[in-house]
Coordinates of C-alpha atoms in Angstrom, one line a residue:
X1 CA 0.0 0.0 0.0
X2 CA 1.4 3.3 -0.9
X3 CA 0.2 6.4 1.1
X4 CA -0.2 9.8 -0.2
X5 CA 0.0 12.6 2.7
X6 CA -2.5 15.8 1.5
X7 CA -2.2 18.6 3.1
X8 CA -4.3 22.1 2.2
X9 CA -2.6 25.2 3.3
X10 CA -3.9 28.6 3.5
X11 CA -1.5 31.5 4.4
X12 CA 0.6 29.2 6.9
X13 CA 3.9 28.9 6.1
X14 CA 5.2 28.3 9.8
X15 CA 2.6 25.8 10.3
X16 CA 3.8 24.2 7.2
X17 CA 7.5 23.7 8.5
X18 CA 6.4 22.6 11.8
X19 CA 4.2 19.9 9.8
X20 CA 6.9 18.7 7.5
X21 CA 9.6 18.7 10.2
X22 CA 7.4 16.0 11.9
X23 CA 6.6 14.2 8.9
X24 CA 10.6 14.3 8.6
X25 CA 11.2 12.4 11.9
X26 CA 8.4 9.9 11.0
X27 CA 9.8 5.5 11.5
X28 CA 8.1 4.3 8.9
X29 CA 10.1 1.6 6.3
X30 CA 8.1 1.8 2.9
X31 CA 8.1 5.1 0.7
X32 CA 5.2 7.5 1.3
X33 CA 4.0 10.9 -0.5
X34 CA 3.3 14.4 0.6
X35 CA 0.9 16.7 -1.7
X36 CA 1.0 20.4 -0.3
X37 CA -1.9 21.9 -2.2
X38 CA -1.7 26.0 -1.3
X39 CA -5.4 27.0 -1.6
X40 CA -4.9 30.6 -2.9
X41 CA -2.4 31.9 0.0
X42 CA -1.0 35.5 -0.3
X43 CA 1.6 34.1 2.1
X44 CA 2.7 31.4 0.4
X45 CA 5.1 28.0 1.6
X46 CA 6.8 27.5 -1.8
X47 CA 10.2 28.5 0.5
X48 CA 9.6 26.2 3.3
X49 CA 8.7 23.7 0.8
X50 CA 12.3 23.5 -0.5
X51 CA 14.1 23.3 2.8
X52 CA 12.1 20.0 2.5
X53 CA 12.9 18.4 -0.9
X54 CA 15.9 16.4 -0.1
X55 CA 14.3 15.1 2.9
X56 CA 10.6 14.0 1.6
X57 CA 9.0 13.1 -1.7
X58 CA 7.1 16.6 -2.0
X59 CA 4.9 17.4 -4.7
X60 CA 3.5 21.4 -4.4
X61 CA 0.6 22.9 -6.2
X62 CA -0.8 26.5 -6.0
X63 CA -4.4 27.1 -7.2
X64 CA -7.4 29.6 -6.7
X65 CA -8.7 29.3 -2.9
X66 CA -12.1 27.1 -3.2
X67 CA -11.7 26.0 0.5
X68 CA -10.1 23.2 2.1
X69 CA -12.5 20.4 0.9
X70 CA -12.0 21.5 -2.9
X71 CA -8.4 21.4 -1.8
X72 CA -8.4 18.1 -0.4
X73 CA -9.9 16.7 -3.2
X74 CA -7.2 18.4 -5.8
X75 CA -4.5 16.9 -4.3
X76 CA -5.9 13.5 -4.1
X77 CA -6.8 13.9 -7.9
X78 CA -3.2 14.0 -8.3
X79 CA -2.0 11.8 -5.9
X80 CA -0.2 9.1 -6.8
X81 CA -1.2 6.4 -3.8
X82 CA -3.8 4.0 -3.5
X83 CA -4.7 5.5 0.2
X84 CA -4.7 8.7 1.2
X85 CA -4.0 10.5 4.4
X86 CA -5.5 14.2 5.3
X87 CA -3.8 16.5 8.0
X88 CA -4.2 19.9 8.9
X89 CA -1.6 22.4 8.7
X90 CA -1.7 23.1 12.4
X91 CA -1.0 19.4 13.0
X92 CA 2.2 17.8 14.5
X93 CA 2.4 14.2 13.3
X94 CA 4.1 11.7 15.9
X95 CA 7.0 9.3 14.5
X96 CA 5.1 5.8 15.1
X97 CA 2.0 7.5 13.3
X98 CA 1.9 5.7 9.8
X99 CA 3.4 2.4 11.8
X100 CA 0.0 2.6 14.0
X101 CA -2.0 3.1 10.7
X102 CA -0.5 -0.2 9.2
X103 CA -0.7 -1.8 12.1
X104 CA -4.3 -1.5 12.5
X105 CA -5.2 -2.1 8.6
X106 CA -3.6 -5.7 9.4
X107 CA -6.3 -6.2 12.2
X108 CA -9.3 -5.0 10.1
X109 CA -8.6 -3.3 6.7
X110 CA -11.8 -0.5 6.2
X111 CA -11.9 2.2 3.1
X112 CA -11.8 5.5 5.7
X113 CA -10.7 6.1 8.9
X114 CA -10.4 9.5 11.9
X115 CA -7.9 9.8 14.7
X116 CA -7.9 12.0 17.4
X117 CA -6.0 14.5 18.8
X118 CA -4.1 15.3 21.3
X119 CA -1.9 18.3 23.0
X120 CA 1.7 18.7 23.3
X121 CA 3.6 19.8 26.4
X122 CA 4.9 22.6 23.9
X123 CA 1.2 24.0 23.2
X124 CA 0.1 27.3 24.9
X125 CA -2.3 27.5 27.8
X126 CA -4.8 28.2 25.5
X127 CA -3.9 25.4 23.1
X128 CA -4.4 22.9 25.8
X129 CA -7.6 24.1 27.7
X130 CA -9.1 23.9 23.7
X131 CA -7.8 20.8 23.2
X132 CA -9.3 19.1 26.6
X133 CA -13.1 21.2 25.8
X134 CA -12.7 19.7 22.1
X135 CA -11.5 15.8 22.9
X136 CA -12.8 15.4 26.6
X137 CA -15.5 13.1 27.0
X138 CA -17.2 15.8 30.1
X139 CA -17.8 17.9 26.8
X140 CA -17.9 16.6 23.9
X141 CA -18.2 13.0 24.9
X142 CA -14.8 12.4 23.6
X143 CA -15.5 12.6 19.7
X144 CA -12.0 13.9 18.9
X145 CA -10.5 12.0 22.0
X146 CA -10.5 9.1 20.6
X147 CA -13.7 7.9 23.1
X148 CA -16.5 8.1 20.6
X149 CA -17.6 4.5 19.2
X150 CA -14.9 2.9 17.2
X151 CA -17.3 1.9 14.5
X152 CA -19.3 4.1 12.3
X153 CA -17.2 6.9 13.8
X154 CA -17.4 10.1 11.5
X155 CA -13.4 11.0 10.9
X156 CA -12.0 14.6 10.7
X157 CA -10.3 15.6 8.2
X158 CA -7.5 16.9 10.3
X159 CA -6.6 13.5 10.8
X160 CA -8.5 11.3 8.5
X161 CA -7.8 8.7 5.6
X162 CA -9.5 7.7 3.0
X163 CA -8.7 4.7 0.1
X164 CA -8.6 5.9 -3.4
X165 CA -11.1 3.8 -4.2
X166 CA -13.8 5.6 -1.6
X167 CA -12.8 8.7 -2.8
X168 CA -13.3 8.1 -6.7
X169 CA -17.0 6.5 -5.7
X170 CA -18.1 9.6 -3.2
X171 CA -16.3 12.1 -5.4
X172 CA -14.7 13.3 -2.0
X173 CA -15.6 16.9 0.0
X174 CA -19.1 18.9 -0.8
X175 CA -18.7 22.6 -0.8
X176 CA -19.7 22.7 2.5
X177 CA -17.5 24.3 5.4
X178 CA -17.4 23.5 8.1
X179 CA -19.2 19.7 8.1
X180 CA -17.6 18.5 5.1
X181 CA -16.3 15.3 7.4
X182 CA -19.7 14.1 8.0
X183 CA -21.2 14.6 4.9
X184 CA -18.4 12.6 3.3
X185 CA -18.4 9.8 6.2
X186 CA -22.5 9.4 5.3
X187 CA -21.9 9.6 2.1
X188 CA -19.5 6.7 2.2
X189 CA -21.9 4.4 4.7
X190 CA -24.5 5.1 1.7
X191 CA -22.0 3.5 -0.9
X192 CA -21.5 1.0 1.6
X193 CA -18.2 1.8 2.8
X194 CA -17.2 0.9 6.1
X195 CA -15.3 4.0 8.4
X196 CA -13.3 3.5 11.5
X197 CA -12.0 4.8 14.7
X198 CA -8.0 4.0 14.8
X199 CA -7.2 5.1 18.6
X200 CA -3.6 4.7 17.9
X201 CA -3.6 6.7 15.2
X202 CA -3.2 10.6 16.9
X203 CA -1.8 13.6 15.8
X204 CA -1.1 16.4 17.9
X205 CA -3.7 19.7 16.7
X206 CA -2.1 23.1 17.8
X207 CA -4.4 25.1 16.9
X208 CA -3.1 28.6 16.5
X209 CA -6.1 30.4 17.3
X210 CA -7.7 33.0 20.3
X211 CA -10.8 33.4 22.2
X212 CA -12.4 35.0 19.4
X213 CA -11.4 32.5 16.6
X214 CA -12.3 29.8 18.6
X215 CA -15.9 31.1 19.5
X216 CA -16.8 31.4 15.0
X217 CA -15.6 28.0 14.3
X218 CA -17.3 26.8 17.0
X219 CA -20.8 28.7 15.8
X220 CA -19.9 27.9 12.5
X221 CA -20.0 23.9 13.8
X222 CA -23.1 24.7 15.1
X223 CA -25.2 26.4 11.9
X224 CA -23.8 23.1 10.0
X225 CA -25.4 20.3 12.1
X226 CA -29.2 21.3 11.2
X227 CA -27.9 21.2 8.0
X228 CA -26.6 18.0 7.6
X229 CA -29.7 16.8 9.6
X230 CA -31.7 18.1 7.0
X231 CA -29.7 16.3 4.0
X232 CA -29.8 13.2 6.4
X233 CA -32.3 12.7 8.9
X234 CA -31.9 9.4 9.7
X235 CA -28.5 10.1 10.9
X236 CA -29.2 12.9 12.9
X237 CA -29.6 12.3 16.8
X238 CA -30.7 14.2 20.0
X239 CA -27.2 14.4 21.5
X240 CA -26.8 17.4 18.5
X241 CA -29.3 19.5 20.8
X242 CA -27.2 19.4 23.8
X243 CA -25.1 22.6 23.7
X244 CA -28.4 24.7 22.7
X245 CA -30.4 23.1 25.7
X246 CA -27.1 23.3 28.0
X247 CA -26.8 27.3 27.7
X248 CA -31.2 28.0 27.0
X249 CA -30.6 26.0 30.9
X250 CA -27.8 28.1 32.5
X251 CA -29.5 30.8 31.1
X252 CA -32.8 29.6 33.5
X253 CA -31.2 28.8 35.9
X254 CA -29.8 32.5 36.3
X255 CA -33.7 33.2 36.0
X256 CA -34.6 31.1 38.5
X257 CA -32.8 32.9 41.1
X258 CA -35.1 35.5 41.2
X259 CA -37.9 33.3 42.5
X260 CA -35.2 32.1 45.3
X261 CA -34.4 29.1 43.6
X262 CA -30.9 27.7 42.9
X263 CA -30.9 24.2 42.2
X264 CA -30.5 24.3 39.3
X265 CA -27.4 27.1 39.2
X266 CA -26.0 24.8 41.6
X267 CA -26.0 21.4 39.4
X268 CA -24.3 23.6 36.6
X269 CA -21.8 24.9 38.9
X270 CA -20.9 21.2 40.2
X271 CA -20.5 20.7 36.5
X272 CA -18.2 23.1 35.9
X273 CA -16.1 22.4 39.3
X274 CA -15.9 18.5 38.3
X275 CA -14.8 19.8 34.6
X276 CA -12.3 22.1 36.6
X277 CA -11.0 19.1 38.4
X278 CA -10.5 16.5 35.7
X279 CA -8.9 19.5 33.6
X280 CA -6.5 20.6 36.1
X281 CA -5.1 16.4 37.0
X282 CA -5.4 15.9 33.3
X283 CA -3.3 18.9 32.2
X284 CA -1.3 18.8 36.1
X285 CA -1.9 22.7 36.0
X286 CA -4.7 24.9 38.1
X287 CA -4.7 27.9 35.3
X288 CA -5.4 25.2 32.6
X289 CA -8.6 24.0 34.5
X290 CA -9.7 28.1 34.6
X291 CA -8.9 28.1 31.2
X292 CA -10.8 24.9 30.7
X293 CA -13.9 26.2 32.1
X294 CA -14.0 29.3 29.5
X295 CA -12.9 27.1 27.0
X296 CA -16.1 24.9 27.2
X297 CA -18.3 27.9 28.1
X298 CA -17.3 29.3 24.8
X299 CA -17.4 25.9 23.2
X300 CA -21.3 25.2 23.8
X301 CA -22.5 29.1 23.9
X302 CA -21.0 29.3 20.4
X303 CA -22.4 25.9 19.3
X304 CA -25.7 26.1 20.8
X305 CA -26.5 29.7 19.3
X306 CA -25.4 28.8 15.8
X307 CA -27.5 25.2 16.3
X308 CA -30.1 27.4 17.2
X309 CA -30.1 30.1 14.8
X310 CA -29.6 27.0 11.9
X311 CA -32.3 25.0 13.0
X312 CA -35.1 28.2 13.0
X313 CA -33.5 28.8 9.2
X314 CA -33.6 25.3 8.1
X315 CA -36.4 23.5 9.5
X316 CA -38.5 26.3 10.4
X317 CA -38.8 28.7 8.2
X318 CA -37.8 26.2 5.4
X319 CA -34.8 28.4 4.1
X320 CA -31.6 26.7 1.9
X321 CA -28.7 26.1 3.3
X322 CA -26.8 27.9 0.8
X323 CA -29.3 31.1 0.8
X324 CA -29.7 31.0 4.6
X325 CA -25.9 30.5 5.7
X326 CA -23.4 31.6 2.6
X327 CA -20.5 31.9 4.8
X328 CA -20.6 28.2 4.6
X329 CA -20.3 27.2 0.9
X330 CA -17.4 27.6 -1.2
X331 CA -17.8 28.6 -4.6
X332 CA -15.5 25.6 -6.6

């Protein structure tokens, strides 16, 4: 099996050299690819791309920015493997990585598989209370973690492979961004393909981004789920309500106190002293559980309004996707 490594990039050429230094380092006996496809950057990593040439089997291409799903599905067009690997720019790849991806192929072969993610003890404060509100299992049930069930588990595509034979059937990534990863993985159970959970199989996601950042992609999570629901309802499930009912709750609760009652404040602020907790053992630091509490705050406010705002657009008021939500459709 020869793997090709494609990886979008869009104005990141630090990210970029901390990528391909890792993929440098990787143990891994058979030849492998790497496809950089730069989607349109103004900044572009055409420089860090040579310090690289010697040292990896690089092939660059520069074209118009059409988002990172278009992108994706460039470089696998011109891939030369049979299976094909997706990172993120902002990913750090450890050495045993492709070893851990062959490893579990040899157990039970399947046409698409996610990984999760995890933090470095490099990564910012920040980095790492995102990283535990995005992977823990108090949040988001562990779907990035590496917790969420190991079968029929909807990969990323910061850490995601995919045969080339899946990708030729599916046609690869809709124009749709964010939620491009589970419209492809239901797209593939509908062909029949099988996807796959490969624990093992981790990368480490810095992502370079603040308070504000953090708070639109996480909205912009949230606007795509009622769609997706809407072009597959017998995928969708209650869980996807969660973060709405969590904050509509807190919100309540706050309310409540009015009337002299806090029960219900006080169950919420158990659940944020127990997230506190198991953030501040997990990361051994007390200003990483703070930070962890804001970082999950953020997490389902951001969500839950954009879920909420999505699913009066959608399913009430009957508006299309592409009409109601533009932001999230690229333009191929």
């Amino acid at each position: 099996m020869f793997f090709s490594i494609i990886i979008p990039v869009y104005n990141r050429p630090d990210e970029t050299d901390e990528l391909l230094d890792s993929l440098s380092k990787l143990e891994f006996e058979s030849d492998f690819e790497i496809v950089i496809v730069e989607d349109g950057s103004a900044i572009k990593s055409d420089k860090v791309i040579e310090k690289y040439a010697e040292k990896l089997n690089i092939s660059y291409y520069f074209k118009d920015n059409t988002g990172p799903g278009d992108s994706r599905n460039f470089g696998m067009k011109h891939a030369k493997g049979d299976y094909f690997i997706l990172f993120d720019s902002d990913c750090i790849i450890p050495k045993n990585y492709l070893t851990e991806v062959e490893k579990a192929f040899r157990i039970n072969y399947v046409d698409c598989f996610g990984g999760p993610d995890k933090a470095l003890d490099s990564f910012s404060d920040v980095q790492k209370a995102i990283n535990f509100s995005m992977t823990s299992f108090l949040t988001t049930g562990g779907i990035r973690g590496g917790s969420e069930a190991i079968n029929k588990f909807q990969p990323r595509s910061f850490n995601m492979g995919i045969s080339k034979k899946a990708f030729e059937a599916s046609g690869g990534f809709g124009n749709i961004h964010p939620g491009e990863d589970p419209d492809l993985s239901i797209r593939l159970w509908n062909l029949g393909f099988e996807t796959k959970l490969f624990p093992n199989a981790y990368v480490f996601h810095k992502r370079r981004i603040d308070w504000g950042k953090f708070s639109l992609q996480v909205n912009k999570f949230g606007k795509a789920r009622p769609i997706l629901n809407s072009w597959y309802p017998e995928h969708g499930k209650l869980t996807y309500f969660f973060p709405s009912l969590f904050i509509l709750g807190l919100y309540a609760s706050i309310v409540l106190l009015v009337f002299a009652e806090d029960y219900v404040l006080k169950l919420y602020c158990l659940y944020f002293f127990v997230l506190f907790i198991v953030a501040t053992i997990q990361n051994r630091s007390i200003k990483i559980g703070w930070l962890a509490i804001v970082a999950t705050w953020k997490q389902f406010h951001g969500y839950g309004l954009g879920f909420m705002q999505s699913f009066i657009k959608i399913n009430v008021l009957k508006q299309k996707p592409e009409a109601a939500f533009p932001e999230l459709f690229f333009k191929p």
